[in-house]
PDB file of C-alpha atoms and ligand atoms in Angstrom:
ATOM      1  CA  MET O   1     -13.168  21.506  14.167  1.00 91.00           C
ATOM      2  CA  SER O   2     -13.616  19.115  17.047  1.00 93.00           C
ATOM      3  CA  VAL O   3     -11.845  21.480  19.459  1.00 94.00           C
ATOM      4  CA  LEU O   4     -13.616  24.627  18.251  1.00 95.00           C
ATOM      5  CA  ALA O   5     -17.018  22.939  18.262  1.00 94.00           C
ATOM      6  CA  GLY O   6     -16.427  21.563  21.744  1.00 92.00           C
ATOM      7  CA  ALA O   7     -14.651  24.456  23.427  1.00 91.00           C
ATOM      8  CA  GLY O   8     -15.382  27.563  21.299  1.00 94.00           C
ATOM      9  CA  GLY O   9     -13.053  30.500  20.585  1.00 94.00           C
ATOM     10  CA  LYS O  10     -10.546  30.895  17.725  1.00 94.00           C
ATOM     11  CA  MET O  11      -7.864  28.456  16.604  1.00 93.00           C
ATOM     12  CA  ARG O  12      -5.087  30.864  17.639  1.00 93.00           C
ATOM     13  CA  ASP O  13      -6.338  30.611  21.245  1.00 94.00           C
ATOM     14  CA  TYR O  14      -5.226  26.980  21.211  1.00 94.00           C
ATOM     15  CA  CYS O  15      -1.698  27.152  19.857  1.00 91.00           C
ATOM     16  CA  PHE O  16       1.486  26.189  21.688  1.00 88.00           C
ATOM     17  CA  PRO O  17       2.652  26.750  24.471  1.00 89.00           C
ATOM     18  CA  ARG O  18      -0.916  26.281  25.700  1.00 94.00           C
ATOM     19  CA  ILE O  19      -1.643  22.608  26.412  1.00 95.00           C
ATOM     20  CA  VAL O  20      -5.240  22.055  25.347  1.00 96.00           C
ATOM     21  CA  SER O  21      -7.256  19.656  27.467  1.00 95.00           C
ATOM     22  CA  GLU O  22     -10.792  21.022  27.073  1.00 92.00           C
ATOM     23  CA  PRO O  23     -13.594  18.538  26.356  1.00 91.00           C
ATOM     24  CA  VAL O  24     -14.118  18.187  22.598  1.00 93.00           C
ATOM     25  CA  ILE O  25     -16.415  16.407  20.186  1.00 94.00           C
ATOM     26  CA  PRO O  26     -15.197  12.800  19.701  1.00 94.00           C
ATOM     27  CA  LEU O  27     -13.149  12.348  16.540  1.00 94.00           C
ATOM     28  CA  ILE O  28     -12.562   9.155  14.542  1.00 96.00           C
ATOM     29  CA  ALA O  29      -9.468   9.574  12.378  1.00 96.00           C
ATOM     30  CA  VAL O  30      -9.115   7.692   9.078  1.00 97.00           C
ATOM     31  CA  PRO O  31      -5.667   8.357   7.589  1.00 97.00           C
ATOM     32  CA  THR O  32      -5.359   8.245   3.797  1.00 96.00           C
ATOM     33  CA  THR O  33      -1.578   8.651   3.733  1.00 97.00           C
ATOM     34  CA  ALA O  34       1.199   6.743   5.493  1.00 97.00           C
ATOM     35  CA  GLY O  35       2.565   9.966   6.849  1.00 94.00           C
ATOM     36  CA  THR O  36       1.498  12.397   9.528  1.00 94.00           C
ATOM     37  CA  GLY O  37       0.543   9.910  12.235  1.00 95.00           C
ATOM     38  CA  SER O  38      -2.076  12.479  13.273  1.00 94.00           C
ATOM     39  CA  GLU O  39      -4.526   9.660  13.903  1.00 96.00           C
ATOM     40  CA  VAL O  40      -2.579   8.804  17.070  1.00 96.00           C
ATOM     41  CA  THR O  41      -1.027  12.099  18.170  1.00 95.00           C
ATOM     42  CA  ARG O  42      -1.945  14.914  20.506  1.00 92.00           C
ATOM     43  CA  PHE O  43      -0.512  17.370  17.981  1.00 90.00           C
ATOM     44  CA  THR O  44      -2.003  19.182  15.060  1.00 91.00           C
ATOM     45  CA  ILE O  45      -0.817  21.920  12.736  1.00 87.00           C
ATOM     46  CA  ILE O  46      -3.181  24.658  11.587  1.00 90.00           C
ATOM     47  CA  THR O  47      -2.010  27.354   9.165  1.00 85.00           C
ATOM     48  CA  ASP O  48      -3.040  30.896  10.033  1.00 87.00           C
ATOM     49  CA  ALA O  49      -3.821  32.138   6.532  1.00 86.00           C
ATOM     50  CA  ARG O  50      -3.473  35.779   7.592  1.00 89.00           C
ATOM     51  CA  ASN O  51       0.262  35.594   8.284  1.00 83.00           C
ATOM     52  CA  ASP O  52       1.156  32.218   6.719  1.00 76.00           C
ATOM     53  CA  GLU O  53       2.205  30.805  10.085  1.00 79.00           C
ATOM     54  CA  LYS O  54       1.850  27.074  10.715  1.00 78.00           C
ATOM     55  CA  MET O  55       0.587  27.036  14.296  1.00 86.00           C
ATOM     56  CA  LEU O  56       1.551  24.073  16.446  1.00 85.00           C
ATOM     57  CA  CYS O  57      -1.354  22.929  18.633  1.00 92.00           C
ATOM     58  CA  VAL O  58      -0.719  20.482  21.460  1.00 92.00           C
ATOM     59  CA  GLY O  59      -2.753  18.664  24.055  1.00 94.00           C
ATOM     60  CA  PRO O  60      -4.959  15.673  24.790  1.00 94.00           C
ATOM     61  CA  SER O  61      -7.897  17.455  23.102  1.00 95.00           C
ATOM     62  CA  PHE O  62      -6.201  16.857  19.741  1.00 94.00           C
ATOM     63  CA  MET O  63      -5.950  13.089  20.267  1.00 94.00           C
ATOM     64  CA  PRO O  64      -8.587  11.241  18.220  1.00 95.00           C
ATOM     65  CA  THR O  65     -10.950   8.968  20.128  1.00 95.00           C
ATOM     66  CA  ALA O  66     -10.323   6.161  17.624  1.00 96.00           C
ATOM     67  CA  ALA O  67      -8.238   5.566  14.501  1.00 97.00           C
ATOM     68  CA  LEU O  68      -9.160   3.335  11.560  1.00 97.00           C
ATOM     69  CA  VAL O  69      -5.803   2.513  10.000  1.00 97.00           C
ATOM     70  CA  ASP O  70      -6.336   0.753   6.685  1.00 97.00           C
ATOM     71  CA  PRO O  71      -3.418   0.590   4.217  1.00 97.00           C
ATOM     72  CA  GLU O  72      -5.797  -0.048   1.305  1.00 97.00           C
ATOM     73  CA  LEU O  73      -6.755   3.620   1.515  1.00 97.00           C
ATOM     74  CA  THR O  74      -3.227   4.533   0.388  1.00 97.00           C
ATOM     75  CA  HIS O  75      -3.087   2.300  -2.710  1.00 96.00           C
ATOM     76  CA  SER O  76      -4.159   5.085  -5.076  1.00 95.00           C
ATOM     77  CA  LEU O  77      -1.989   7.771  -3.497  1.00 96.00           C
ATOM     78  CA  PRO O  78       0.121   9.483  -6.213  1.00 97.00           C
ATOM     79  CA  THR O  79       3.882   8.876  -6.171  1.00 97.00           C
ATOM     80  CA  ARG O  80       4.861  12.406  -5.123  1.00 96.00           C
ATOM     81  CA  MET O  81       2.487  12.368  -2.165  1.00 97.00           C
ATOM     82  CA  THR O  82       3.553   8.833  -1.265  1.00 98.00           C
ATOM     83  CA  ALA O  83       7.184   9.989  -1.138  1.00 98.00           C
ATOM     84  CA  ASP O  84       6.553  13.251   0.733  1.00 96.00           C
ATOM     85  CA  THR O  85       4.303  11.724   3.384  1.00 97.00           C
ATOM     86  CA  GLY O  86       6.592   8.692   3.742  1.00 98.00           C
ATOM     87  CA  ILE O  87       9.642  10.876   4.377  1.00 97.00           C
ATOM     88  CA  ASP O  88       7.561  12.775   6.943  1.00 97.00           C
ATOM     89  CA  ALA O  89       6.860   9.507   8.766  1.00 98.00           C
ATOM     90  CA  LEU O  90      10.539   8.516   8.643  1.00 98.00           C
ATOM     91  CA  THR O  91      11.435  11.948  10.019  1.00 98.00           C
ATOM     92  CA  HIS O  92       8.958  11.476  12.882  1.00 98.00           C
ATOM     93  CA  ALA O  93      10.641   8.198  13.811  1.00 98.00           C
ATOM     94  CA  ILE O  94      14.189   9.579  13.653  1.00 98.00           C
ATOM     95  CA  GLU O  95      13.321  12.785  15.501  1.00 98.00           C
ATOM     96  CA  SER O  96      11.471  10.915  18.261  1.00 98.00           C
ATOM     97  CA  TYR O  97      14.428   8.623  18.760  1.00 98.00           C
ATOM     98  CA  VAL O  98      16.926  11.470  19.153  1.00 98.00           C
ATOM     99  CA  SER O  99      14.556  13.851  20.976  1.00 98.00           C
ATOM    100  CA  ARG O 100      15.523  15.058  24.442  1.00 98.00           C
ATOM    101  CA  LYS O 101      11.981  14.113  25.443  1.00 97.00           C
ATOM    102  CA  GLY O 102      12.386  10.505  24.266  1.00 98.00           C
ATOM    103  CA  ASN O 103      11.734   7.620  26.648  1.00 98.00           C
ATOM    104  CA  PRO O 104      11.764   3.806  26.410  1.00 98.00           C
ATOM    105  CA  PHE O 105       8.151   3.711  25.154  1.00 98.00           C
ATOM    106  CA  SER O 106       8.744   6.218  22.344  1.00 98.00           C
ATOM    107  CA  ASP O 107      12.086   4.531  21.529  1.00 98.00           C
ATOM    108  CA  TYR O 108      10.500   1.129  20.876  1.00 98.00           C
ATOM    109  CA  ASN O 109       7.857   2.636  18.630  1.00 98.00           C
ATOM    110  CA  ALA O 110      10.383   4.810  16.802  1.00 98.00           C
ATOM    111  CA  LEU O 111      12.829   1.964  16.113  1.00 98.00           C
ATOM    112  CA  GLU O 112      10.077  -0.338  14.872  1.00 98.00           C
ATOM    113  CA  ALA O 113       8.747   2.471  12.682  1.00 98.00           C
ATOM    114  CA  MET O 114      12.202   2.892  11.104  1.00 98.00           C
ATOM    115  CA  ARG O 115      12.440  -0.872  10.518  1.00 98.00           C
ATOM    116  CA  LEU O 116       9.104  -0.797   8.709  1.00 98.00           C
ATOM    117  CA  ILE O 117       9.463   2.454   6.762  1.00 98.00           C
ATOM    118  CA  ALA O 118      13.101   2.459   5.598  1.00 98.00           C
ATOM    119  CA  PRO O 119      13.040  -0.684   3.398  1.00 98.00           C
ATOM    120  CA  ASN O 120       9.580   0.081   1.985  1.00 98.00           C
ATOM    121  CA  LEU O 121       9.647   3.761   1.106  1.00 98.00           C
ATOM    122  CA  ARG O 122      11.352   3.299  -2.257  1.00 98.00           C
ATOM    123  CA  ARG O 123       9.176   0.229  -2.930  1.00 98.00           C
ATOM    124  CA  VAL O 124       5.844   2.073  -2.542  1.00 98.00           C
ATOM    125  CA  CYS O 125       7.141   4.908  -4.694  1.00 98.00           C
ATOM    126  CA  LYS O 126       8.142   2.478  -7.452  1.00 97.00           C
ATOM    127  CA  ASN O 127       4.964   0.420  -7.246  1.00 97.00           C
ATOM    128  CA  GLY O 128       1.988   1.954  -5.480  1.00 96.00           C
ATOM    129  CA  GLY O 129       0.144  -1.367  -5.704  1.00 96.00           C
ATOM    130  CA  ASP O 130       2.722  -3.234  -3.597  1.00 97.00           C
ATOM    131  CA  THR O 131       0.293  -4.428  -0.933  1.00 98.00           C
ATOM    132  CA  GLN O 132       2.867  -5.613   1.601  1.00 98.00           C
ATOM    133  CA  ALA O 133       4.998  -2.491   1.297  1.00 98.00           C
ATOM    134  CA  ARG O 134       1.922  -0.242   1.636  1.00 98.00           C
ATOM    135  CA  ALA O 135       0.858  -2.151   4.755  1.00 98.00           C
ATOM    136  CA  ASP O 136       4.314  -1.877   6.333  1.00 98.00           C
ATOM    137  CA  MET O 137       4.462   1.843   5.521  1.00 98.00           C
ATOM    138  CA  MET O 138       1.040   2.409   7.086  1.00 98.00           C
ATOM    139  CA  LEU O 139       1.905   0.576  10.293  1.00 98.00           C
ATOM    140  CA  GLY O 140       5.288   2.311  10.385  1.00 98.00           C
ATOM    141  CA  ALA O 141       3.691   5.746  10.022  1.00 98.00           C
ATOM    142  CA  THR O 142       1.221   5.047  12.813  1.00 98.00           C
ATOM    143  CA  LEU O 143       3.966   3.756  15.135  1.00 98.00           C
ATOM    144  CA  ALA O 144       6.053   6.824  14.270  1.00 98.00           C
ATOM    145  CA  GLY O 145       3.051   8.946  15.245  1.00 97.00           C
ATOM    146  CA  ILE O 146       2.807   7.169  18.598  1.00 97.00           C
ATOM    147  CA  ALA O 147       6.548   7.724  19.045  1.00 98.00           C
ATOM    148  CA  PHE O 148       6.555  11.474  18.430  1.00 96.00           C
ATOM    149  CA  SER O 149       3.331  12.035  20.326  1.00 94.00           C
ATOM    150  CA  ASN O 150       5.259  10.732  23.345  1.00 95.00           C
ATOM    151  CA  ALA O 151       8.642  12.281  22.585  1.00 96.00           C
ATOM    152  CA  SER O 152       7.994  15.354  20.394  1.00 91.00           C
ATOM    153  CA  VAL O 153       9.652  16.167  17.095  1.00 94.00           C
ATOM    154  CA  ALA O 154      12.801  18.256  16.943  1.00 97.00           C
ATOM    155  CA  LEU O 155      14.827  20.557  14.719  1.00 98.00           C
ATOM    156  CA  VAL O 156      13.780  19.245  11.278  1.00 98.00           C
ATOM    157  CA  HIS O 157      10.123  19.913  12.029  1.00 96.00           C
ATOM    158  CA  GLY O 158      10.855  23.210  13.761  1.00 95.00           C
ATOM    159  CA  MET O 159      12.702  24.554  10.702  1.00 97.00           C
ATOM    160  CA  SER O 160      10.440  22.852   8.175  1.00 96.00           C
ATOM    161  CA  ARG O 161       7.147  24.477   9.184  1.00 91.00           C
ATOM    162  CA  PRO O 162       8.168  28.052   8.257  1.00 93.00           C
ATOM    163  CA  ILE O 163       9.420  26.897   4.818  1.00 95.00           C
ATOM    164  CA  GLY O 164       6.105  25.170   4.259  1.00 92.00           C
ATOM    165  CA  ALA O 165       4.015  28.082   5.413  1.00 88.00           C
ATOM    166  CA  LEU O 166       5.893  30.892   3.641  1.00 91.00           C
ATOM    167  CA  PHE O 167       6.756  29.116   0.390  1.00 95.00           C
ATOM    168  CA  HIS O 168       3.902  26.600   0.197  1.00 92.00           C
ATOM    169  CA  VAL O 169       6.161  23.567   0.181  1.00 95.00           C
ATOM    170  CA  PRO O 170       4.364  20.333   1.189  1.00 94.00           C
ATOM    171  CA  HIS O 171       5.247  19.353   4.755  1.00 94.00           C
ATOM    172  CA  GLY O 172       7.100  16.119   3.998  1.00 95.00           C
ATOM    173  CA  LEU O 173       9.034  17.763   1.184  1.00 96.00           C
ATOM    174  CA  SER O 174      10.353  20.601   3.352  1.00 97.00           C
ATOM    175  CA  ASN O 175      11.289  17.973   5.964  1.00 97.00           C
ATOM    176  CA  ALA O 176      13.137  16.003   3.286  1.00 97.00           C
ATOM    177  CA  MET O 177      15.036  19.119   2.158  1.00 97.00           C
ATOM    178  CA  LEU O 178      16.256  19.646   5.731  1.00 98.00           C
ATOM    179  CA  LEU O 179      16.705  16.083   6.996  1.00 98.00           C
ATOM    180  CA  PRO O 180      20.286  15.429   5.730  1.00 98.00           C
ATOM    181  CA  SER O 181      21.742  18.759   6.871  1.00 98.00           C
ATOM    182  CA  VAL O 182      19.928  18.845  10.223  1.00 98.00           C
ATOM    183  CA  THR O 183      21.088  15.267  10.852  1.00 98.00           C
ATOM    184  CA  ALA O 184      24.684  16.236  10.033  1.00 98.00           C
ATOM    185  CA  PHE O 185      24.379  19.209  12.407  1.00 98.00           C
ATOM    186  CA  SER O 186      22.941  17.057  15.211  1.00 98.00           C
ATOM    187  CA  ILE O 187      25.082  13.890  15.020  1.00 98.00           C
ATOM    188  CA  PRO O 188      27.952  15.271  17.173  1.00 98.00           C
ATOM    189  CA  ALA O 189      25.523  15.569  20.121  1.00 98.00           C
ATOM    190  CA  ALA O 190      23.928  12.112  19.781  1.00 98.00           C
ATOM    191  CA  SER O 191      26.096   9.854  17.612  1.00 98.00           C
ATOM    192  CA  ALA O 192      25.084   6.635  19.430  1.00 98.00           C
ATOM    193  CA  ARG O 193      21.403   7.431  18.871  1.00 98.00           C
ATOM    194  CA  TYR O 194      21.825   8.258  15.183  1.00 98.00           C
ATOM    195  CA  ALA O 195      23.911   5.094  14.784  1.00 98.00           C
ATOM    196  CA  ASP O 196      20.957   3.117  16.186  1.00 98.00           C
ATOM    197  CA  CYS O 197      18.751   4.794  13.560  1.00 98.00           C
ATOM    198  CA  ALA O 198      21.136   3.677  10.801  1.00 98.00           C
ATOM    199  CA  ARG O 199      21.010   0.093  12.117  1.00 98.00           C
ATOM    200  CA  ALA O 200      17.205   0.093  12.464  1.00 98.00           C
ATOM    201  CA  MET O 201      16.922   1.402   8.912  1.00 98.00           C
ATOM    202  CA  GLY O 202      19.140  -1.426   7.705  1.00 98.00           C
ATOM    203  CA  VAL O 203      21.892   0.780   6.265  1.00 98.00           C
ATOM    204  CA  ALA O 204      24.423  -0.196   8.966  1.00 98.00           C
ATOM    205  CA  ASP O 205      24.820  -3.285  11.138  1.00 94.00           C
ATOM    206  CA  ILE O 206      26.253  -4.191  14.524  1.00 91.00           C
ATOM    207  CA  THR O 207      29.749  -4.548  13.070  1.00 95.00           C
ATOM    208  CA  ASP O 208      29.752  -0.825  12.229  1.00 97.00           C
ATOM    209  CA  GLY O 209      30.990   1.529  14.937  1.00 97.00           C
ATOM    210  CA  ASP O 210      28.875   4.570  15.732  1.00 98.00           C
ATOM    211  CA  GLN O 211      30.894   6.935  13.543  1.00 97.00           C
ATOM    212  CA  ASP O 212      30.682   4.638  10.512  1.00 98.00           C
ATOM    213  CA  ALA O 213      26.981   4.032  11.117  1.00 98.00           C
ATOM    214  CA  CYS O 214      26.316   7.784  11.304  1.00 98.00           C
ATOM    215  CA  GLN O 215      28.227   8.282   8.056  1.00 98.00           C
ATOM    216  CA  LYS O 216      26.104   5.572   6.416  1.00 98.00           C
ATOM    217  CA  LEU O 217      22.948   7.226   7.748  1.00 98.00           C
ATOM    218  CA  LEU O 218      23.910  10.540   6.138  1.00 98.00           C
ATOM    219  CA  GLU O 219      24.718   8.795   2.849  1.00 98.00           C
ATOM    220  CA  GLU O 220      21.345   7.032   2.949  1.00 98.00           C
ATOM    221  CA  LEU O 221      19.415  10.255   3.634  1.00 98.00           C
ATOM    222  CA  HIS O 222      21.095  11.929   0.649  1.00 98.00           C
ATOM    223  CA  ALA O 223      20.500   8.850  -1.534  1.00 98.00           C
ATOM    224  CA  LEU O 224      16.864   8.684  -0.460  1.00 98.00           C
ATOM    225  CA  ASN O 225      16.287  12.303  -1.464  1.00 97.00           C
ATOM    226  CA  ALA O 226      17.923  11.629  -4.825  1.00 98.00           C
ATOM    227  CA  ASP O 227      15.936   8.429  -5.429  1.00 98.00           C
ATOM    228  CA  LEU O 228      12.642  10.082  -4.434  1.00 97.00           C
ATOM    229  CA  ASP O 229      13.318  13.171  -6.583  1.00 97.00           C
ATOM    230  CA  VAL O 230      13.260  15.591  -3.664  1.00 97.00           C
ATOM    231  CA  PRO O 231      13.987  19.000  -5.185  1.00 96.00           C
ATOM    232  CA  THR O 232      16.258  21.645  -3.681  1.00 96.00           C
ATOM    233  CA  PRO O 233      14.431  24.850  -2.665  1.00 97.00           C
ATOM    234  CA  GLU O 234      15.747  26.352  -5.907  1.00 96.00           C
ATOM    235  CA  ALA O 235      14.477  23.478  -8.049  1.00 96.00           C
ATOM    236  CA  PHE O 236      11.131  23.692  -6.260  1.00 97.00           C
ATOM    237  CA  GLY O 237      10.845  27.224  -7.629  1.00 97.00           C
ATOM    238  CA  ILE O 238      11.552  29.312  -4.540  1.00 98.00           C
ATOM    239  CA  ALA O 239      13.230  32.643  -5.311  1.00 97.00           C
ATOM    240  CA  LYS O 240      16.608  32.813  -3.573  1.00 97.00           C
ATOM    241  CA  GLU O 241      16.227  36.480  -2.595  1.00 97.00           C
ATOM    242  CA  ALA O 242      12.833  35.878  -1.022  1.00 97.00           C
ATOM    243  CA  PHE O 243      14.170  32.863   0.874  1.00 98.00           C
ATOM    244  CA  PHE O 244      17.236  34.677   2.176  1.00 98.00           C
ATOM    245  CA  SER O 245      15.271  37.721   3.270  1.00 97.00           C
ATOM    246  CA  ALA O 246      12.843  35.428   5.166  1.00 97.00           C
ATOM    247  CA  MET O 247      15.519  33.344   6.923  1.00 97.00           C
ATOM    248  CA  HIS O 248      15.637  35.433  10.090  1.00 97.00           C
ATOM    249  CA  THR O 249      11.838  35.320  10.475  1.00 96.00           C
ATOM    250  CA  MET O 250      11.815  31.579   9.734  1.00 96.00           C
ATOM    251  CA  ALA O 251      14.510  30.894  12.330  1.00 98.00           C
ATOM    252  CA  ASN O 252      12.592  32.907  14.932  1.00 96.00           C
ATOM    253  CA  GLN O 253       9.328  31.106  14.119  1.00 92.00           C
ATOM    254  CA  ALA O 254      11.173  27.787  14.353  1.00 95.00           C
ATOM    255  CA  MET O 255      12.591  28.677  17.769  1.00 95.00           C
ATOM    256  CA  ALA O 256       9.173  29.888  19.001  1.00 90.00           C
ATOM    257  CA  SER O 257       7.585  26.542  18.075  1.00 85.00           C
ATOM    258  CA  GLY O 258       9.645  24.867  20.809  1.00 89.00           C
ATOM    259  CA  SER O 259      10.747  21.969  18.575  1.00 93.00           C
ATOM    260  CA  PRO O 260      14.434  23.008  18.253  1.00 96.00           C
ATOM    261  CA  GLY O 261      14.641  22.813  22.064  1.00 96.00           C
ATOM    262  CA  ASN O 262      14.001  19.042  21.822  1.00 97.00           C
ATOM    263  CA  ASN O 263      16.943  18.517  19.471  1.00 98.00           C
ATOM    264  CA  PRO O 264      20.017  16.723  20.794  1.00 98.00           C
ATOM    265  CA  ARG O 265      22.079  19.718  19.645  1.00 98.00           C
ATOM    266  CA  ILE O 266      20.093  22.876  20.393  1.00 98.00           C
ATOM    267  CA  PRO O 267      20.830  25.474  17.720  1.00 98.00           C
ATOM    268  CA  SER O 268      21.160  29.229  18.004  1.00 98.00           C
ATOM    269  CA  ILE O 269      19.183  31.459  15.615  1.00 98.00           C
ATOM    270  CA  GLU O 270      22.432  32.008  13.675  1.00 98.00           C
ATOM    271  CA  GLU O 271      23.022  28.266  13.365  1.00 98.00           C
ATOM    272  CA  MET O 272      19.505  27.767  11.988  1.00 98.00           C
ATOM    273  CA  ILE O 273      20.117  30.547   9.461  1.00 98.00           C
ATOM    274  CA  GLY O 274      23.330  28.722   8.550  1.00 98.00           C
ATOM    275  CA  ILE O 275      21.378  25.506   7.889  1.00 98.00           C
ATOM    276  CA  TYR O 276      18.753  27.374   5.835  1.00 98.00           C
ATOM    277  CA  SER O 277      21.382  29.059   3.686  1.00 97.00           C
ATOM    278  CA  GLY O 278      23.222  25.728   3.324  1.00 97.00           C
ATOM    279  CA  LEU O 279      20.200  24.372   1.413  1.00 97.00           C
ATOM    280  CA  TRP O 280      21.337  26.586  -1.482  1.00 95.00           C
ATOM    281  CA  GLU O 281      24.920  25.323  -1.643  1.00 88.00           C
TER     282      GLU O 281
HETATM  283 FE1  FE2 F   1       5.622  15.767  10.284  1.00 53.03          FE
END
């Protein structure tokens, strides 16, 4: 709204690869989830309702003027939304840290975000009134937002958006469905980085070599999905035939978003289709 009111035109005029830097109406962002990090990013996602495409919009015009980050606003968030948005924030941190566009500034924010989010995600889902855990989640989500605004997200987000748009799966949930398998796919290209993630999340320590730490990271991502009741696409209610017939379109939309190009292991269309179909095994 801020961009359209300030610069005119239609939302589609502003989607990636255009970098939007037009003057806009100042925006004060007040997040009510510990999730998107949108309060501190120059990214936004707008769904084009005509073709169910989640359009990625990028540029300084999408950066709020100010953010009021108050964890109390998340105390009444329902468990499902707490879990989905929390996994989204964790995904932002991990993807920033392994992104080809990462840098020392995004790394620091990403690692600290993982340290804050990983031990508290289950806690806020178990007890939404856990004040300390809610506060750590909120700060973690905001730091993860700062991280990915400076490093970009990668393959999980690229492949997640089409699932969300076509099958109306909440953003964090489609990320969660993909996070373990995309991480397994990507580890061979960045095992030291993923090992750092495992250590920051507290599931491995400095005595673990990179391979062991990566294995522990994968185990944790699977365990997290189980503990937070993340459904498979099938359990979510998606028809297998519809999903399989959409996989080629989804992979092409993912590639067009640019996010897979930031991944440590850049996939082909066929490899993305392989990951999509693997969600049904
Ligand atoms: Fe996200």
